[in-house]
Coordinates of C-alpha atoms in Angstrom, one line a residue:
M10 CA 0.0 0.0 -0.5
L11 CA 2.8 2.1 0.2
R12 CA 2.9 5.5 -2.9
T13 CA 4.7 8.4 -3.2
V14 CA 2.8 11.5 -1.5
R15 CA 3.5 15.0 -1.6
A16 CA 3.2 17.9 0.2
S17 CA -0.5 19.3 1.2
G18 CA 0.0 22.0 -1.1
G19 CA -3.1 23.9 0.3
R20 CA -2.4 26.6 3.8
T21 CA -2.6 24.7 6.7
T22 CA -3.5 26.7 10.5
L23 CA -2.4 25.2 13.6
K24 CA -6.5 25.8 15.6
E25 CA -6.0 26.4 19.2
G26 CA -4.1 23.6 21.1
P27 CA -1.3 22.2 22.3
T28 CA 0.7 22.6 19.3
R29 CA -0.6 26.3 18.5
D30 CA 0.5 27.2 22.3
R31 CA 4.1 26.1 21.6
W32 CA 3.9 27.7 17.9
L33 CA 2.6 30.9 19.4
L34 CA 5.5 30.4 22.0
N35 CA 7.7 31.3 18.9
A36 CA 6.3 33.4 17.3
R37 CA 6.6 35.4 20.1
Y38 CA 11.0 35.5 20.8
L39 CA 10.8 35.9 16.6
R40 CA 9.6 38.6 16.9
G41 CA 11.3 40.1 19.6
L42 CA 14.9 39.8 17.9
S43 CA 14.8 43.2 16.7
A44 CA 15.4 43.9 12.8
D45 CA 18.7 45.9 13.4
N46 CA 20.5 42.9 15.8
L47 CA 19.3 40.4 13.3
L48 CA 21.8 42.9 10.5
R49 CA 24.4 44.0 12.4
P50 CA 27.6 41.6 11.1
Y51 CA 26.4 42.2 7.6
R52 CA 26.6 45.9 7.5
A53 CA 30.1 45.3 9.9
E54 CA 31.0 43.3 6.9
A55 CA 30.0 45.8 4.4
G56 CA 31.1 48.9 6.1
L57 CA 27.9 50.3 6.8
W58 CA 27.7 49.7 10.9
S59 CA 30.4 50.3 13.2
Y60 CA 30.7 51.2 17.0
S61 CA 33.0 54.0 18.5
G62 CA 31.7 54.0 21.9
S63 CA 30.5 57.2 22.4
W64 CA 29.7 59.9 20.2
G65 CA 32.8 62.3 20.6
T66 CA 36.1 61.6 20.2
T67 CA 37.0 62.6 23.8
V68 CA 34.2 62.9 25.5
G69 CA 30.1 63.1 24.9
A70 CA 27.1 60.9 25.6
D71 CA 27.4 56.9 25.6
S72 CA 26.0 55.4 22.0
P73 CA 21.5 54.3 23.0
D74 CA 23.3 51.4 19.8
G75 CA 26.0 50.2 22.9
P76 CA 26.8 46.9 23.6
Q77 CA 24.3 46.1 26.3
T78 CA 21.4 46.5 23.6
W79 CA 23.9 43.6 20.5
H80 CA 23.2 40.2 20.1
W81 CA 26.1 38.0 21.9
G82 CA 27.1 34.4 22.5
W83 CA 27.4 33.2 18.8
E84 CA 26.4 36.1 17.6
S85 CA 29.1 37.7 19.1
P86 CA 30.8 40.5 16.2
T87 CA 34.4 38.4 17.3
C88 CA 32.7 34.7 16.9
D89 CA 32.9 32.8 13.6
L90 CA 29.7 32.4 13.8
R91 CA 27.6 35.6 13.9
G92 CA 25.1 36.1 11.8
H93 CA 24.1 32.5 11.3
I94 CA 20.9 33.3 13.8
L95 CA 19.5 35.7 10.5
G96 CA 19.3 32.9 8.5
H97 CA 17.1 31.2 10.5
W98 CA 15.3 33.8 11.4
L99 CA 14.0 34.8 7.8
S100 CA 13.1 31.2 7.0
A101 CA 11.0 31.4 10.6
A102 CA 9.1 34.5 9.7
A103 CA 8.2 33.1 6.3
R104 CA 6.0 30.9 7.6
V105 CA 5.2 33.6 10.6
G106 CA 4.2 36.0 8.6
E107 CA 1.9 34.1 6.6
E108 CA -0.9 34.6 10.3
D109 CA 1.7 38.7 10.7
R110 CA 1.6 41.0 9.0
E111 CA 4.5 42.9 10.8
V112 CA 6.8 40.3 11.0
A113 CA 6.0 39.3 6.9
A114 CA 6.7 43.6 6.7
R115 CA 9.7 42.9 8.8
A116 CA 10.9 40.3 6.6
A117 CA 10.7 42.1 3.6
T118 CA 13.0 45.1 4.9
V119 CA 15.5 42.2 6.4
V120 CA 16.1 41.0 2.4
D121 CA 15.7 44.7 1.1
E122 CA 19.1 45.5 3.6
L123 CA 20.9 42.2 2.6
A124 CA 21.0 44.3 -1.6
T125 CA 21.8 47.1 0.9
C126 CA 24.7 44.8 1.5
Q127 CA 26.0 43.0 -1.4
R128 CA 25.3 45.9 -3.5
A129 CA 28.3 47.6 -1.0
N130 CA 30.4 43.9 -1.1
G131 CA 30.2 45.1 -5.0
G132 CA 27.6 42.6 -6.0
Q133 CA 27.8 39.3 -5.0
W134 CA 29.1 38.3 -1.0
A135 CA 26.0 38.7 0.8
G136 CA 27.8 37.1 4.5
S137 CA 27.1 38.5 8.4
I138 CA 31.9 36.9 7.7
P139 CA 34.2 37.8 5.6
P140 CA 35.3 36.1 2.4
A141 CA 38.5 35.7 4.3
Y142 CA 37.1 33.4 6.1
F143 CA 36.9 30.8 2.7
E144 CA 40.4 31.6 1.4
R145 CA 42.0 30.3 5.7
L146 CA 39.0 27.2 5.0
A147 CA 41.6 26.1 1.5
A148 CA 44.3 26.8 3.5
G149 CA 43.5 24.2 5.9
R150 CA 43.7 27.3 8.3
D151 CA 41.5 27.5 11.7
V152 CA 38.2 28.9 11.4
W153 CA 34.9 27.5 12.4
A154 CA 32.3 27.0 10.6
P155 CA 32.0 29.5 7.5
Q156 CA 30.0 27.4 5.0
Y157 CA 28.0 26.0 7.6
V158 CA 26.9 30.2 9.0
V159 CA 26.6 30.9 5.1
H160 CA 24.6 28.5 4.4
K161 CA 22.2 30.1 7.0
T162 CA 21.9 33.2 5.2
L163 CA 21.6 31.7 2.2
M164 CA 18.7 29.0 3.0
G165 CA 16.9 31.8 4.7
L166 CA 16.9 33.7 1.4
L167 CA 15.2 31.0 -0.8
D168 CA 13.3 30.2 1.7
Q169 CA 11.9 34.3 2.1
Y170 CA 11.1 33.4 -2.5
R171 CA 10.0 29.8 -2.2
I172 CA 7.0 30.6 1.1
A173 CA 6.6 34.4 1.2
G174 CA 7.2 35.0 -2.6
N175 CA 10.1 37.2 -1.9
D176 CA 11.8 37.8 -5.6
Q177 CA 14.8 40.0 -4.1
A178 CA 15.9 37.4 -2.4
L179 CA 15.9 35.0 -4.9
E180 CA 18.3 37.1 -6.8
I181 CA 20.6 38.2 -3.8
A182 CA 20.7 34.8 -3.3
S183 CA 21.7 33.9 -7.3
A184 CA 24.0 36.8 -7.1
F185 CA 25.5 35.0 -3.9
A186 CA 26.3 32.0 -5.9
G187 CA 28.2 33.4 -8.4
W188 CA 30.4 34.2 -5.4
F189 CA 30.5 30.7 -5.0
H190 CA 30.7 29.5 -8.1
T191 CA 34.4 32.1 -8.9
W192 CA 35.7 30.5 -5.2
T193 CA 35.7 27.1 -6.0
S194 CA 35.9 27.6 -10.2
R195 CA 39.5 28.1 -8.5
L196 CA 40.5 25.1 -6.3
S197 CA 41.2 21.1 -7.3
R198 CA 39.1 18.5 -6.7
E199 CA 41.6 17.7 -3.4
Q200 CA 41.6 21.0 -2.6
L201 CA 36.7 20.7 -2.7
D202 CA 37.3 17.2 -1.6
D203 CA 39.4 18.6 2.0
I204 CA 37.3 22.0 2.2
L205 CA 34.1 19.7 1.9
D206 CA 35.7 18.1 5.5
R207 CA 35.1 20.9 7.5
E208 CA 31.0 21.0 8.4
T209 CA 30.2 22.5 4.8
G210 CA 26.6 22.8 6.1
G211 CA 23.4 22.3 4.0
M212 CA 25.1 24.1 1.2
L213 CA 24.0 20.6 -1.6
E214 CA 20.5 21.6 -1.0
V215 CA 21.4 25.8 -0.4
W216 CA 22.9 25.1 -4.3
A217 CA 20.3 22.4 -6.1
D218 CA 16.9 24.5 -4.3
L219 CA 18.4 27.1 -6.6
L220 CA 19.2 24.8 -9.8
A221 CA 14.8 23.9 -9.4
F222 CA 13.8 27.7 -8.7
T223 CA 16.9 29.3 -12.1
G224 CA 17.7 26.2 -13.3
D225 CA 20.8 28.1 -13.6
Q226 CA 24.0 25.9 -15.1
T227 CA 26.4 28.2 -12.3
A228 CA 24.0 26.1 -9.6
A229 CA 24.6 22.1 -11.3
D230 CA 28.6 23.6 -11.3
L231 CA 27.9 23.8 -7.9
I232 CA 25.7 20.7 -7.3
E233 CA 29.0 18.6 -9.6
R234 CA 31.9 20.8 -7.1
Y235 CA 29.2 20.0 -3.4
D236 CA 29.0 16.1 -4.1
R237 CA 30.8 15.1 -1.3
R238 CA 32.5 11.7 -2.8
R239 CA 34.6 10.6 0.1
F240 CA 31.5 10.3 2.2
F241 CA 29.0 9.5 0.0
E242 CA 30.8 6.4 -2.1
P243 CA 31.8 4.3 1.5
L244 CA 28.6 5.4 2.9
L245 CA 26.9 3.6 -0.7
A246 CA 29.3 0.4 -0.2
G247 CA 27.4 -0.1 3.5
A248 CA 30.5 1.2 5.5
D249 CA 29.9 3.1 8.8
L250 CA 31.5 6.3 8.3
L251 CA 29.3 7.6 11.1
T252 CA 30.3 5.8 14.5
N253 CA 31.6 8.8 16.9
K254 CA 32.0 11.6 13.5
H255 CA 29.7 14.3 14.4
A256 CA 26.2 14.2 14.1
N257 CA 24.4 17.1 12.2
T258 CA 27.4 17.8 10.0
Q259 CA 26.1 13.7 8.1
I260 CA 22.0 15.1 7.6
A261 CA 22.9 18.5 6.8
E262 CA 24.8 16.9 3.5
I263 CA 22.2 13.8 3.3
L264 CA 19.5 16.6 2.9
G265 CA 21.4 18.3 0.0
A266 CA 21.4 14.5 -0.8
A267 CA 17.6 14.4 -1.3
R268 CA 16.6 17.5 -3.2
A269 CA 19.2 16.9 -5.7
W270 CA 17.6 13.3 -6.6
E271 CA 14.5 15.6 -6.3
V272 CA 15.6 18.1 -8.6
T273 CA 17.8 16.4 -10.7
G274 CA 16.3 12.5 -10.7
E275 CA 19.7 11.0 -11.0
R276 CA 19.4 8.3 -8.9
R277 CA 22.3 7.6 -6.7
W278 CA 21.4 11.0 -4.9
R279 CA 18.3 8.7 -3.5
D280 CA 20.3 5.6 -2.8
I281 CA 22.8 8.1 -1.2
V282 CA 20.0 8.7 1.0
E283 CA 19.0 5.5 1.5
A284 CA 21.9 4.0 2.9
F285 CA 22.1 6.9 5.3
W286 CA 19.2 6.9 6.3
D287 CA 19.4 2.5 7.2
S288 CA 23.4 3.4 9.3
A289 CA 21.8 6.5 11.6
V290 CA 18.5 5.0 12.4
R291 CA 18.1 1.8 11.5
A292 CA 21.0 -0.2 12.1
R293 CA 22.4 2.4 14.8
G294 CA 19.1 2.4 16.7
T295 CA 17.3 5.2 18.7
Y296 CA 17.0 6.3 22.3
C297 CA 13.6 5.7 23.9
T298 CA 12.5 9.3 22.6
G299 CA 13.8 8.6 19.5
G300 CA 16.4 11.1 19.2
S301 CA 20.2 9.6 18.4
S302 CA 23.6 10.6 19.2
C303 CA 25.2 12.4 21.7
G304 CA 27.2 14.7 22.5
E305 CA 27.2 15.4 19.1
V306 CA 27.9 12.5 17.3
W307 CA 27.2 9.3 16.7
Q308 CA 27.0 6.6 19.1
P309 CA 27.9 3.1 18.4
P310 CA 25.2 0.6 16.7
G311 CA 23.2 -0.4 19.1
E312 CA 25.3 0.8 21.8
Q313 CA 23.3 3.3 24.3
S314 CA 24.6 2.7 27.8
A315 CA 26.9 4.3 28.4
R316 CA 26.5 7.8 26.2
L317 CA 22.5 9.2 27.9
H318 CA 24.8 12.3 29.5
A319 CA 24.1 14.6 26.5
V320 CA 21.3 13.3 24.1
Q321 CA 19.9 15.0 21.1
E322 CA 21.7 17.8 19.7
H323 CA 18.1 19.9 19.3
C324 CA 19.7 20.9 15.7
L325 CA 20.4 17.3 15.2
V326 CA 16.9 16.1 15.9
Y327 CA 14.7 18.9 14.0
N328 CA 17.2 17.6 10.8
L329 CA 16.3 14.5 10.9
M330 CA 12.9 15.0 11.7
R331 CA 13.0 16.9 7.9
L332 CA 14.8 13.9 6.5
A333 CA 12.1 11.5 8.0
A334 CA 9.6 13.5 5.5
V335 CA 11.8 13.4 2.6
L336 CA 11.8 10.0 3.1
F337 CA 7.1 9.2 3.6
R338 CA 6.9 11.9 0.8
W339 CA 8.8 9.6 -1.0
T340 CA 7.3 6.2 0.6
G341 CA 4.4 6.9 2.5
D342 CA 5.8 4.1 4.5
H343 CA 4.2 4.8 7.9
R344 CA 7.0 4.3 10.3
Y345 CA 8.9 7.8 9.0
G346 CA 5.4 9.4 10.5
D347 CA 5.2 6.9 13.6
Y348 CA 9.5 8.8 13.9
W349 CA 8.0 12.0 13.0
E350 CA 6.1 12.7 16.1
R351 CA 8.2 10.6 18.5
N352 CA 10.7 12.9 18.0
L353 CA 8.3 15.7 18.3
V354 CA 6.3 15.2 21.7
N355 CA 9.8 14.0 23.3
G356 CA 12.3 16.7 21.0
I357 CA 11.3 19.8 20.0
R358 CA 8.4 20.0 22.4
A359 CA 10.2 18.3 25.7
Q360 CA 13.8 21.1 24.5
Q361 CA 11.7 23.6 24.4
H362 CA 10.3 25.2 27.6
P363 CA 6.6 25.0 28.2
D364 CA 6.6 29.0 29.9
T365 CA 10.0 30.6 28.3
G366 CA 10.1 28.8 24.3
M367 CA 13.9 28.8 25.0
P368 CA 16.0 26.2 24.0
A369 CA 17.7 23.3 25.7
Y370 CA 20.8 22.3 23.1
F371 CA 21.0 19.1 24.8
L372 CA 18.4 16.5 26.2
P373 CA 20.4 13.8 29.3
L374 CA 18.6 11.0 29.4
A375 CA 20.9 10.1 32.4
T376 CA 19.9 9.5 36.2
G377 CA 19.3 12.8 37.9
S378 CA 19.4 15.3 34.7
Q379 CA 18.8 18.0 34.1
K380 CA 17.8 20.8 30.9
K381 CA 20.0 23.2 31.0
W382 CA 18.3 26.2 29.1
G383 CA 19.7 29.0 27.3
R384 CA 18.7 33.0 27.1
P385 CA 16.8 35.1 24.3
T386 CA 20.3 37.0 23.6
E387 CA 23.4 35.9 25.8
D388 CA 23.8 32.8 23.9
F389 CA 22.4 32.5 20.5
W390 CA 23.8 28.3 19.6
C391 CA 22.9 26.8 16.5
C392 CA 19.2 25.0 18.4
H393 CA 18.5 28.5 19.1
G394 CA 17.9 28.7 15.7
T395 CA 16.2 25.1 14.7
L396 CA 14.7 26.0 17.7
L397 CA 13.2 28.5 15.3
Q398 CA 12.6 27.0 12.8
A399 CA 11.2 23.8 14.1
Q400 CA 8.4 25.4 15.3
S401 CA 7.2 27.5 13.1
S402 CA 7.4 24.2 10.6
V403 CA 5.4 21.5 12.4
G404 CA 2.2 22.1 10.5
E405 CA 3.6 21.6 7.8
A406 CA 3.8 18.1 8.4
A407 CA 0.3 17.7 9.1
V408 CA -1.8 16.5 5.8
Y409 CA -0.3 15.0 2.4
L410 CA -1.5 14.4 -1.2
D411 CA -1.5 11.5 -3.6
D412 CA -2.9 10.5 -6.1
Q413 CA -6.4 9.4 -4.8
G414 CA -7.3 11.8 -2.1
I415 CA -5.7 12.8 1.3
A416 CA -3.6 11.5 4.1
V417 CA -3.5 12.3 7.2
C418 CA -0.2 12.3 8.9
Q419 CA 0.2 14.1 12.3
Y420 CA -2.9 14.3 14.2
L421 CA -2.0 18.3 15.0
E422 CA -5.3 20.6 15.9
S423 CA -5.2 22.5 12.7
V424 CA -7.5 23.6 9.1
T425 CA -5.7 23.3 5.8
T426 CA -7.8 24.4 2.8
W427 CA -7.3 24.2 -1.1
P428 CA -9.1 26.3 -2.8
D429 CA -9.1 24.6 -6.4
L430 CA -9.1 20.9 -5.1
F431 CA -10.8 18.0 -6.4
G432 CA -12.2 20.7 -8.6
G433 CA -13.4 23.0 -5.6
R434 CA -12.8 24.3 -2.5
V435 CA -12.2 21.5 0.3
E436 CA -11.3 22.1 3.8
L437 CA -9.7 19.3 6.3
A438 CA -10.3 20.0 10.2
I439 CA -8.4 17.6 12.6
T440 CA -10.0 18.3 16.2
A441 CA -8.4 16.6 19.6
D442 CA -11.6 15.4 21.7
V443 CA -9.7 16.7 25.1
E444 CA -12.5 15.2 27.1
Q445 CA -13.0 11.9 25.8
G446 CA -9.0 11.8 25.7
V447 CA -6.1 13.1 26.1
A448 CA -3.3 15.4 24.5
L449 CA -0.4 16.5 25.8
G450 CA 0.1 19.8 26.8
Q451 CA -3.6 20.3 27.6
R452 CA -4.2 23.9 29.9
Q453 CA -7.0 25.6 31.3
T454 CA -10.1 27.0 28.0
A455 CA -12.8 29.2 28.6
Y456 CA -15.1 25.9 26.6
A457 CA -13.1 23.2 28.8
A458 CA -14.5 25.5 32.1
A459 CA -18.1 25.3 30.5
G460 CA -17.9 21.5 30.6
I461 CA -17.4 21.4 34.3
Q462 CA -20.4 23.9 35.2
E463 CA -23.1 21.5 32.7
L464 CA -23.8 18.9 34.4
S465 CA -25.8 17.0 31.8
A466 CA -24.9 18.4 28.5
R467 CA -21.9 16.8 28.6
P468 CA -20.7 14.2 30.4
L469 CA -16.9 13.2 31.7
P470 CA -15.4 10.1 31.6
R471 CA -14.8 9.5 35.2
R472 CA -11.6 8.1 35.0
R473 CA -8.4 9.1 32.8
P474 CA -9.4 8.0 29.3
N475 CA -6.2 5.7 28.1
H476 CA -7.5 6.3 24.4
H477 CA -7.0 9.8 21.7
V478 CA -9.5 10.4 20.0
H479 CA -9.1 12.8 17.2
A480 CA -12.0 14.8 14.8
I481 CA -11.5 15.0 11.3
D482 CA -14.0 16.9 9.6
V483 CA -14.3 17.1 5.9
R484 CA -15.9 19.3 3.6
C485 CA -16.2 19.8 0.3
E486 CA -17.3 22.7 -2.0
R487 CA -19.2 19.7 -4.3
P488 CA -19.7 16.6 -3.9
T489 CA -16.4 15.0 -4.4
R490 CA -15.1 11.4 -4.4
F491 CA -11.9 10.4 -3.0
E492 CA -9.6 8.4 -0.4
I493 CA -8.9 9.9 3.2
R494 CA -6.0 7.8 4.9
L495 CA -5.3 8.2 8.8
R496 CA -2.5 6.4 9.9
V497 CA -2.7 4.1 13.0
P498 CA 0.2 5.2 15.4
L499 CA 2.8 2.8 16.6
W500 CA 2.3 3.1 19.8
A501 CA -1.0 2.1 19.3
T502 CA -2.5 -0.8 22.3
G503 CA -5.6 -2.5 20.5
S504 CA -7.7 -2.0 17.4
P505 CA -9.2 1.8 17.1
T506 CA -12.7 2.6 16.0
L507 CA -14.5 4.7 13.4
E508 CA -17.3 7.1 13.3
I509 CA -18.4 8.9 10.4
D510 CA -20.9 11.3 11.6
G511 CA -21.9 9.1 14.2
K512 CA -22.0 6.3 12.6
P513 CA -19.9 3.1 13.5
L514 CA -17.9 1.2 10.7
P515 CA -15.7 -1.3 10.2
V516 CA -11.3 -0.2 10.2
E517 CA -8.8 -2.4 8.7
V518 CA -5.8 -1.5 9.1
R519 CA -3.2 -2.0 6.3
D520 CA 0.0 -1.1 6.4
G521 CA 0.1 1.1 9.1
W522 CA -2.8 2.8 7.6
I523 CA -6.9 3.3 7.1
L524 CA -8.6 3.1 3.6
L525 CA -11.5 5.6 3.0
S526 CA -13.4 6.5 0.2
E527 CA -16.5 7.8 -0.1
E528 CA -17.8 11.1 -1.9
W529 CA -17.3 14.0 0.5
S530 CA -19.0 16.6 1.0
S531 CA -20.0 17.7 4.6
Q532 CA -19.8 14.9 7.2
R533 CA -17.0 14.0 10.6
I534 CA -14.3 11.4 10.9
R535 CA -14.2 10.6 14.6
L536 CA -11.1 8.4 15.3
T537 CA -10.5 6.5 18.5
V538 CA -7.0 5.3 19.7
P539 CA -6.3 3.5 22.4
S540 CA -3.3 3.8 24.3
G541 CA -1.7 2.6 26.8
L542 CA 1.6 1.7 28.6
S543 CA 5.0 0.3 27.5
T544 CA 8.2 -0.2 27.9
V545 CA 11.9 0.7 25.8
R546 CA 14.5 -1.4 27.2
L547 CA 18.4 -0.1 25.8
P548 CA 19.4 -2.3 23.1
D549 CA 23.1 -2.9 25.2
Q550 CA 21.2 -3.0 28.6
P551 CA 18.4 -4.4 28.6
D552 CA 17.5 -4.8 32.5
L553 CA 16.8 -1.1 32.0
V554 CA 14.0 0.3 30.6
A555 CA 11.7 3.9 30.1
V556 CA 8.6 4.3 30.5
L557 CA 6.4 5.5 27.7
D558 CA 2.8 6.7 28.2
G559 CA 1.7 6.6 23.8
P560 CA 4.4 8.2 22.2
V561 CA 5.2 10.1 25.2
V562 CA 8.5 9.5 27.3
L563 CA 7.8 9.6 30.8
V564 CA 10.3 10.5 33.6
G565 CA 10.9 9.5 37.0
L566 CA 12.1 12.8 39.8
T567 CA 14.2 11.6 41.4
E568 CA 18.4 12.2 41.5
Q569 CA 19.1 8.6 43.0
E570 CA 19.4 5.3 40.9
T571 CA 16.2 3.9 41.7
V572 CA 15.8 -0.2 41.5
L573 CA 11.8 -0.1 40.7
S574 CA 10.3 -3.8 41.5
G575 CA 7.5 -5.4 39.0
D576 CA 7.3 -6.9 35.4
P577 CA 9.1 -5.0 32.6
A578 CA 7.1 -5.6 29.8
D579 CA 4.1 -4.2 32.2
P580 CA 4.7 -0.9 33.5
A581 CA 1.7 -1.5 35.3
S582 CA 2.7 -3.5 37.4
F583 CA 4.6 -1.0 39.6
L584 CA 3.3 2.7 38.3
T585 CA -0.7 3.4 38.8
P586 CA -2.6 6.6 37.8
D587 CA -1.9 9.7 40.1
R588 CA -2.9 14.1 39.6
E589 CA -4.9 12.9 36.4
R590 CA -7.5 15.6 36.4
H591 CA -6.4 19.3 36.8
H592 CA -9.6 21.4 37.2
S593 CA -11.0 21.2 33.3
W594 CA -8.6 19.1 31.6
W595 CA -7.3 15.5 32.0
Q596 CA -3.0 15.9 32.8
P597 CA -1.9 12.9 30.6
G598 CA 1.2 11.0 31.2
R599 CA 1.5 11.9 35.5
Y600 CA 1.7 8.1 37.2
R601 CA 3.5 6.9 40.3
T602 CA 5.1 4.1 41.6
H603 CA 3.5 1.3 44.0
G604 CA 4.4 -1.6 45.4
Q605 CA 8.1 0.3 45.6
T606 CA 9.9 0.7 48.7
T607 CA 10.9 4.8 47.4
G608 CA 7.6 5.9 46.1
L609 CA 8.1 8.1 43.0
R610 CA 6.4 10.1 40.3
F611 CA 6.2 10.5 36.6
I612 CA 5.3 13.3 34.1
P613 CA 5.6 13.4 30.2
L614 CA 9.4 14.2 29.9
A615 CA 8.1 17.4 27.7
E616 CA 6.6 19.1 30.6
V617 CA 10.0 18.5 32.9
R618 CA 11.5 22.6 33.4
D619 CA 14.2 22.2 36.1
E620 CA 13.1 19.5 37.8
R621 CA 15.8 16.6 38.5
Y622 CA 14.8 13.6 36.5
T623 CA 15.6 10.3 35.2
V624 CA 14.7 8.5 31.9
Y625 CA 16.3 4.6 32.6
F626 CA 15.6 2.9 35.2
P627 CA 16.5 -0.9 36.5
V628 CA 13.1 -3.2 36.8
R629 CA 14.1 -6.7 38.0
C630 CA 10.7 -9.3 38.3
A631 CA 9.9 -10.5 41.4
T632 CA 8.7 -13.7 43.6
S633 CA 5.6 -13.9 45.9
T634 CA 8.5 -14.2 48.8
G635 CA 10.0 -10.4 47.0
E636 CA 13.3 -12.6 45.9
H637 CA 14.3 -11.2 42.6
I638 CA 14.4 -13.4 39.5
S639 CA 15.4 -12.9 34.9
S640 CA 12.9 -12.4 33.4
S641 CA 13.7 -13.5 29.5
N642 CA 10.4 -13.7 28.5
A643 CA 8.9 -10.2 29.4
R644 CA 12.0 -8.8 27.9
R645 CA 11.1 -10.2 24.9
A646 CA 7.8 -8.7 25.8
V647 CA 9.2 -5.0 26.6
R648 CA 9.6 -3.1 22.9
P649 CA 13.4 -2.6 21.9
S650 CA 14.3 1.2 20.7
E651 CA 15.2 0.6 17.3
D652 CA 11.4 -0.5 16.1
L653 CA 11.2 3.5 14.9

């Protein structure tokens, strides 16, 4: 049943709910970053800004544009990476600007200012760092990732063209590409290969995008020159080149290979992508969160227990989710949707502070871990940038199209509208029923508050539900027959149930999907997916298990290494529901231990702020006399992390 799908092609807007709450938190941060600060390194490089400390030569008032107002951390005027955030900001602003005219207008101003800087630099260079950094790179001298920095600028410009329709952004990027074409033409193949070994970032993806947008031979030449054969050819041959190597470097290059396949149709590029996924994810395995790597490098395949301290750099989570989305488009395989979902709730959300919106660079999973949050303008890690992009683009993964109809991949509260699909206007709205089901990140709403006042009109479950309930409203301008496919999540604990306009229908799940073929006009689909607790073991230390509630990783609030007594395959043997209801909403993922020598509370990893927590616990089966025994059957029942 696998089939190629494509992006929805419609306009998707997030509706009220936990996903939009996180989107709005991110949009607030996006708006809080001023254009002047974002542009400062670009203007300085173009000779359009400088700072002397005061207005006068010997006396005078302090400048109001002093260092206390600037961006610092990796955006400091003396940092080799200065200017990298602006590209991320432009990419995120292209999406947020679809709803926020102020953001759209500011983004257009930023693009215009970059054009001014480019003219001041002679008509090609539009970077925040000096071209001399690239000469250092070619000479093998020390410089911190200049291509990574420039890639962000080019990426932001191309997203402004692709999403916001800004033609000037494409003109700047095309002229900027001319500089790289001239520079690389002076280098031998061996010199280019040496340069590509030094964190090239997503430059290959940029050149593929430019070729798609312009058809320019300059972009085609750059794709060929940025073909990192030292990496790609051994990867195709099945060699493990990843262990203990910088993870996000390779993922960005593979995203470039993926785009090159889509633009050129050359099969080798797709083979590279598939070989990478096999090596990086399938053969290597993931942590219970769905994330990969520790300390920014790939762990050896199947070996995680010694590397729980600095897991899944935020950038890596986001870029692997992008890659999973690409592979889902190519294949329609539901497993890529499962992977994306697991990383959304235990990565993108778990690494964004629920109150401040700031990112966590890493997500430690060791005993007594604590998240370390970035600051708004003092750090500017790479993860600040991917935070802006990840949160602003989440809605794009909800709905896809194929030749037969619509595929619902992620049940995000959203409305997708197509002005002209199947011969007329079509709208598909996804809503979570958070009274009859659960949803992570629920909060107080006026509707929920009214629900506890109305004694009979809206009856509530007696206890916290163990299922997710999704309503999918389909509205067509004219009655039209097409297919709607609904992904059944990997974490489902039983067969889902289905209704259309209140009428129960038999459910057949094929290859992870429910297929509905109807004449659609104005109908409501109601999908109920049973959920519950499960465990995931560490591959190389199977007596250590993590607990999940549906797709959500739970953590015990403890700093101590704690042995739990129970069945490793049955979390209900040591956990019981806790704090299940708060005022007018259910609190999913909250449990406490029972029958243990020490009592612990468990909460979703995504809701941890500054608490100390532990993810993996040794769970020992016990006989009736209290003696601990090994249970090989129980271990086999525990899901391995590589199921994703």
